[in-house]
Every structure is written in structure tokens, then in C-alpha cells.
Short mmCIF file of C-alpha atoms in Angstrom, two decimals:
data_model
loop_
_atom_site.label_atom_id
_atom_site.label_comp_id
_atom_site.label_asym_id
_atom_site.label_seq_id
_atom_site.Cartn_x
_atom_site.Cartn_y
_atom_site.Cartn_z
CA MET T 24 -0.19 -0.07 0.17
CA GLY T 25 3.14 2.41 0.95
CA ASN T 26 4.87 1.58 -2.53
CA LYS T 27 1.39 2.35 -4.39
CA ASN T 28 1.13 5.70 -2.43
CA VAL T 29 5.07 6.42 -2.82
CA GLY T 30 4.69 5.52 -6.87
CA ALA T 31 1.30 7.97 -6.82
CA GLU T 32 4.01 10.50 -5.38
CA THR T 33 6.41 10.19 -7.79
CA GLU T 34 3.85 10.28 -10.92
CA GLU T 35 2.37 13.45 -9.54
CA GLU T 36 5.62 15.31 -9.01
CA GLU T 37 6.58 14.23 -12.17
CA PHE T 38 3.93 15.56 -14.11
CA SER T 39 4.21 18.48 -12.04
CA ILE T 40 7.60 19.22 -13.02
CA MET T 41 6.60 18.56 -16.91
CA ARG T 42 3.96 20.74 -16.36
CA SER T 43 5.97 23.62 -15.17
CA VAL T 44 8.27 22.62 -17.68
CA ILE T 45 5.74 23.38 -20.12
CA PHE T 46 4.09 26.15 -19.08
CA ASN T 47 7.31 28.34 -19.25
CA ILE T 48 7.26 27.58 -23.07
CA PRO T 49 4.64 29.98 -24.45
CA ASN T 50 6.71 32.95 -22.17
CA ARG T 51 9.71 31.90 -22.69
CA ILE T 52 8.85 32.26 -26.80
CA THR T 53 7.41 35.35 -25.74
CA LEU T 54 10.32 36.65 -24.52
CA SER T 55 12.62 35.58 -26.90
CA ARG T 56 10.44 37.83 -29.68
CA LEU T 57 11.82 40.83 -27.60
CA PHE T 58 15.10 39.42 -28.53
CA LEU T 59 14.30 39.01 -31.94
CA ALA T 60 13.16 42.92 -31.79
CA ILE T 61 16.45 44.26 -30.81
CA VAL T 62 18.34 41.99 -33.48
CA PHE T 63 15.56 43.51 -36.18
CA PHE T 64 16.34 46.95 -34.91
CA VAL T 65 19.72 46.77 -35.48
CA PHE T 66 19.84 45.32 -39.06
CA LEU T 67 16.97 47.77 -39.74
CA THR T 68 18.80 50.82 -38.86
CA TYR T 69 21.84 49.68 -40.88
CA ARG T 70 19.86 48.72 -43.96
CA TYR T 71 20.60 45.16 -44.08
CA LEU T 72 16.30 45.10 -45.19
CA ASP T 73 16.32 41.16 -46.45
CA VAL T 74 17.92 39.74 -43.08
CA ALA T 75 15.51 42.18 -41.39
CA LEU T 76 12.58 40.90 -43.50
CA VAL T 77 13.42 37.67 -42.30
CA ILE T 78 13.86 38.41 -38.80
CA PHE T 79 10.23 39.98 -38.29
CA PHE T 80 8.43 37.27 -40.32
CA VAL T 81 10.19 34.80 -37.36
CA ALA T 82 9.31 36.87 -34.98
CA ALA T 83 5.60 37.18 -36.33
CA ALA T 84 5.37 33.15 -36.65
CA THR T 85 7.04 33.35 -32.56
CA ASP T 86 3.93 35.42 -32.20
CA TRP T 87 1.33 33.21 -33.20
CA LEU T 88 3.17 30.00 -31.72
CA ASP T 89 3.45 31.75 -28.41
CA GLY T 90 -0.85 32.19 -28.82
CA TYR T 91 -1.19 28.94 -29.88
CA LEU T 92 0.97 26.78 -27.68
CA ALA T 93 -1.12 28.66 -24.61
CA ARG T 94 -4.26 28.19 -25.87
CA LYS T 95 -3.88 24.35 -26.99
CA TRP T 96 -1.99 23.60 -23.63
CA GLU T 97 -4.73 25.87 -21.35
CA LEU T 98 -1.15 27.56 -20.13
CA SER T 99 -2.45 31.35 -20.70
CA THR T 100 -0.94 33.45 -17.89
CA ASP T 101 -1.38 36.82 -16.53
CA LEU T 102 2.20 37.19 -17.24
CA GLY T 103 1.63 36.15 -21.03
CA ARG T 104 -1.25 38.38 -21.42
CA LEU T 105 0.59 41.28 -20.33
CA VAL T 106 4.07 40.86 -22.03
CA ASP T 107 2.88 39.65 -25.50
CA PRO T 108 0.82 42.92 -26.35
CA PHE T 109 4.42 44.93 -24.59
CA VAL T 110 6.28 43.24 -27.08
CA ASP T 111 3.92 43.57 -30.26
CA LYS T 112 3.88 47.15 -29.45
CA VAL T 113 7.81 47.58 -28.57
CA ILE T 114 8.06 45.48 -32.19
CA ILE T 115 5.68 48.05 -33.79
CA CYS T 116 6.44 51.22 -32.65
CA GLY T 117 10.00 50.60 -32.83
CA THR T 118 9.65 49.85 -36.45
CA PHE T 119 8.14 53.08 -37.51
CA ILE T 120 10.25 55.14 -35.61
CA ILE T 121 13.22 53.89 -37.71
CA PHE T 122 11.06 54.32 -40.76
CA VAL T 123 11.16 58.30 -40.28
CA ASP T 124 14.68 58.38 -40.80
CA ILE T 125 14.52 55.29 -43.73
CA ALA T 126 11.10 56.89 -45.44
CA LYS T 127 11.47 60.01 -45.03
CA GLU T 128 9.39 60.75 -48.27
CA ILE T 129 6.58 58.71 -47.21
CA ILE T 130 6.39 58.92 -43.30
CA ALA T 131 6.22 61.89 -41.59
CA PRO T 132 6.85 62.22 -38.20
CA TRP T 133 3.54 62.89 -37.09
CA MET T 134 2.43 59.45 -38.45
CA VAL T 135 5.04 58.19 -36.13
CA ILE T 136 3.55 59.88 -33.29
CA THR T 137 -0.06 59.15 -33.66
CA ILE T 138 1.03 55.20 -33.57
CA VAL T 139 3.05 55.75 -30.47
CA ALA T 140 0.31 57.68 -28.44
CA ARG T 141 -2.38 55.14 -29.53
CA GLU T 142 -0.41 52.71 -28.11
CA PHE T 143 0.24 54.50 -24.84
CA LEU T 144 -3.27 55.65 -24.56
CA VAL T 145 -4.72 51.98 -24.98
CA SER T 146 -2.07 50.59 -22.58
CA SER T 147 -2.98 53.27 -19.91
CA ILE T 148 -6.89 52.37 -20.25
CA ARG T 149 -5.97 48.47 -19.90
CA GLY T 150 -3.88 49.22 -17.03
CA PHE T 151 -6.62 51.42 -15.26
CA SER T 152 -9.72 49.08 -16.14
CA GLU T 153 -7.65 45.84 -14.67
CA SER T 154 -6.91 47.73 -11.63
CA LYS T 155 -10.46 48.44 -11.27
CA GLY T 156 -11.14 44.53 -11.88
CA VAL T 157 -12.67 45.29 -15.12
CA LYS T 158 -11.46 43.11 -17.93
CA PHE T 159 -10.05 44.64 -20.76
CA ALA T 160 -9.57 42.19 -24.20
CA SER T 161 -8.67 42.82 -27.73
CA ASN T 162 -11.14 43.57 -30.16
CA ILE T 163 -11.56 43.27 -33.83
CA TRP T 164 -10.35 46.99 -34.50
CA GLY T 165 -6.92 45.81 -32.43
CA LYS T 166 -6.31 42.76 -34.07
CA THR T 167 -7.31 44.59 -37.85
CA LYS T 168 -4.53 46.76 -36.56
CA MET T 169 -1.92 45.38 -35.92
CA PHE T 170 -2.65 42.85 -38.85
CA ILE T 171 -2.42 45.92 -41.17
CA GLN T 172 0.93 47.51 -39.40
CA SER T 173 2.35 44.27 -39.80
CA TRP T 174 1.78 44.21 -43.43
CA THR T 175 2.67 47.87 -44.02
CA ILE T 176 6.04 47.31 -42.38
CA CYS T 177 6.90 44.22 -44.54
CA ALA T 178 5.52 46.55 -47.81
CA MET T 179 7.72 48.97 -46.62
CA ILE T 180 10.92 47.07 -45.90
CA ILE T 181 10.37 45.11 -49.84
CA TYR T 182 10.08 48.74 -51.42
CA TYR T 183 13.23 49.78 -49.96
CA ALA T 184 14.89 47.06 -50.66
CA HIS T 185 13.83 46.43 -54.24
CA PHE T 186 11.61 48.64 -55.66
CA LYS T 187 12.62 52.07 -54.21
CA ASN T 188 12.01 55.08 -56.83
CA ILE T 189 9.35 52.75 -59.01
CA SER T 190 5.96 54.88 -58.86
CA TRP T 191 3.89 52.39 -58.53
CA ALA T 192 5.37 50.53 -55.73
CA GLU T 193 5.84 53.93 -53.76
CA TYR T 194 1.93 54.82 -54.31
CA MET T 195 1.26 51.59 -52.60
CA VAL T 196 3.24 51.82 -49.70
CA THR T 197 1.96 55.49 -49.12
CA ALA T 198 -1.79 53.92 -49.48
CA PHE T 199 -0.54 51.40 -46.85
CA MET T 200 0.65 53.85 -44.75
CA TRP T 201 -2.47 56.38 -44.46
CA ILE T 202 -4.52 52.86 -43.76
CA THR T 203 -2.47 52.02 -40.99
CA ILE T 204 -3.26 55.74 -39.59
CA ILE T 205 -6.97 55.38 -40.27
CA VAL T 206 -7.30 52.07 -38.38
CA THR T 207 -4.95 52.79 -35.71
CA ILE T 208 -6.85 56.25 -35.02
CA CYS T 209 -9.94 54.31 -35.48
CA SER T 210 -8.85 51.21 -33.24
CA GLY T 211 -7.71 53.78 -30.57
CA ILE T 212 -11.30 55.22 -30.38
CA THR T 213 -13.24 52.13 -30.14
CA TYR T 214 -10.99 51.21 -27.15
CA VAL T 215 -12.01 54.47 -25.25
CA TYR T 216 -15.49 54.12 -25.85
CA SER T 217 -15.75 50.83 -24.83
CA ALA T 218 -14.13 51.95 -21.71
CA LYS T 219 -16.23 54.96 -21.19
CA LYS T 220 -18.08 53.69 -18.35
CA THR T 221 -14.78 52.98 -16.05
CA LEU T 222 -13.44 55.52 -17.21
CA LEU T 223 -16.35 58.11 -16.59
CA ALA T 224 -17.16 56.24 -13.23
CA ALA T 225 -13.10 57.17 -12.26
#
């Protein structure tokens, strides 16, 4: 009887250890994306655009992977829920800040200020809402914004790597940038509206 109990406890300990290891994987992937972001910024700054594009795709893949594993293994954590969007904001804001130097003829400083300000605003609202015990989840506008921003970044890198000064390509990336700004502003407005009850009750 005692041996059976020992065996059961051993199995439980092994399962606990295994779960602890698995538990860390999605968060580790998220943190690895932060490292990739730094490497990406270096290559982008020094105009190694093809390499930067590959790193950006890898970072985007890890963004999908950590979320997929967290959902599949039911390992969503408060840490992951906070760190994942933080890393996304670092990548998006950092990239557009660098673009002010690379893409002067397409991206005006006010455009980047708008993008960064929106991220600060939504992060502040999220932090305030959750401090009041109100869940602040992403909506379709936020997901659409992230998708469009990512595609605009890809298009911009490809343009400056291979199609610079070609008229139709410049028109295309310029249009992408304006769409990005419009969707960014609209998504910010929707988040403010969705949190208005919490904000007005403060």
C-alpha cells in the first residue's frame, strides 16, 4: 500500500515538473521575440533590409506560436497576457520610429507620433481598467490594426530593398501607410468608447 502511494506521489511530482516546463514555453517564446526585436532593429537601422525582413517574419511566427501553444495547452497566464502585447508594441513602435529616418518621403513624424500615442493611450486604459477589476480584452479593431501595421512594415521593407523610386510601388506603400494611420486612430477610439463607463466612474 505504501509503495503504491509512493508511486502515485512520484508520478504526480513528475507531472508537476513536466507541466512546469511546458508552462514556461509560451512565455519563453514571447520573451525570445523581444530579443528578436532588438536584432531586427539593428539590421533595419543599418539597412540590411532583406535580413531584417526575415527576422520580422520569424518574430511574427513566434507571436502566433506562443498564443497557439498557450491556448492548446491551456497555459494562458497573466504574465503572458501582459508581456505579449508589450512586445508587439515594442516591435511596431520601434519599427515606425526607425522608418522616420528610412522613409522620410513617405512617413511624416506626426504619423509615427500618432501610432505611438495610440499605443500609450490603450495601454494606459487597459492598466486602469484592470486595476478596477474590469477585464480589458482586445477587439476586432485592435487585431485588424496589428495585421495592417505588420503588412505595412513588410511592404515598406520590401519597397526600400527592391522597388525604391518605382512610382507604382511608392503609391502602394504610401496608401498602406495612410490606411495604417486611419485604422490606428479608429481602433484607439473604439477602445476609449468601450472603456468609457470605467473611465467616467473614476
